[in-house]
Amino acid sequence: MSWFVEGIHPEIRQSIRRDQVLFEGKTDFQQVEIFANDLLGRVLVLDDAIQITEHDEQIYSESISHIPLLSHPNPKAVLIIGAGDGTVLREVLKHKTVQQVTMVELDGALIKVCRDHFATLLDGAYDDPRLNLIIGDGAGFLASCEDQYDAIIIDSTDPDDNSTSLFTNNFYQNCKDRLTKDGVMVAQAGCPSYQPSILKHMRGRMLSLFGFGGFYHAAIPTYVGGLHAFAWGSDGIDLAALAEQNTVGLRATDFCTRYYSERIHKAAFYLEPDA
């Protein structure tokens, strides 16, 4: 037994006990660890940062997926950048209107590890015929892509050597250029309390590029700081206004969720993180 310690701020640390180490290894891009905890189940760690736990992964994956997709009137084509653990893909594929999901993940080895150790959690997502899986750089893909998408979901790690390109002005512009008229872009935006610089940067980009933009949030117990923000932008849909009007969420009755509901959808916009 040992303790995993994570910190996203020099003054804050969070510890979780490793009851059993299930996998340790290094891919071409990052250090990967999977361990079991009696309370949280299996825990995926990339470069010393928790990505998912079986206990609460649904909060993140359902928030970043269902809020944009249920705000769009008829999402058919979806682009996911990152999200190699597969949980966001699983949620996107629950939408019956979605005809194709293009997923671009830099680290193919990570996908294999997650398929081996989180097979039950993924529920066959990587075998769905609607999936077009591309192993490569998401920013490079967008720069050369000519397809249009109803939703673009950016599930990146925090800015570092492997993901810095996903936080540039050019990247956000390329996302905008690849959206349909009512298309929506959503990206994870970190912890408002301990990573305000990320939110400030993303707020500036979203508001300068899109007609509508802002943040919504979810409380994720195993993420340092608890409260996690998601940035969104669209030229055709005001996600916050739709949430306030209670005009979204009806299609959610077509599938099962562990966290998402119409009330959660509306509440996600009530405590908009101040960036």
Coordinates of C-alpha atoms in Angstrom, one line a residue, residues 56 218-227:
D56 CA -17.1 9.5 -10.5
A218 CA -19.6 20.3 -12.5
A219 CA -18.5 19.2 -9.1
I220 CA -16.1 16.3 -9.5
P221 CA -14.9 14.9 -6.1
T222 CA -11.7 13.3 -7.2
Y223 CA -10.4 16.4 -9.1
V224 CA -8.3 18.7 -7.1
G225 CA -10.4 21.6 -6.1
G226 CA -13.7 19.8 -6.7
L227 CA -15.3 22.3 -9.0

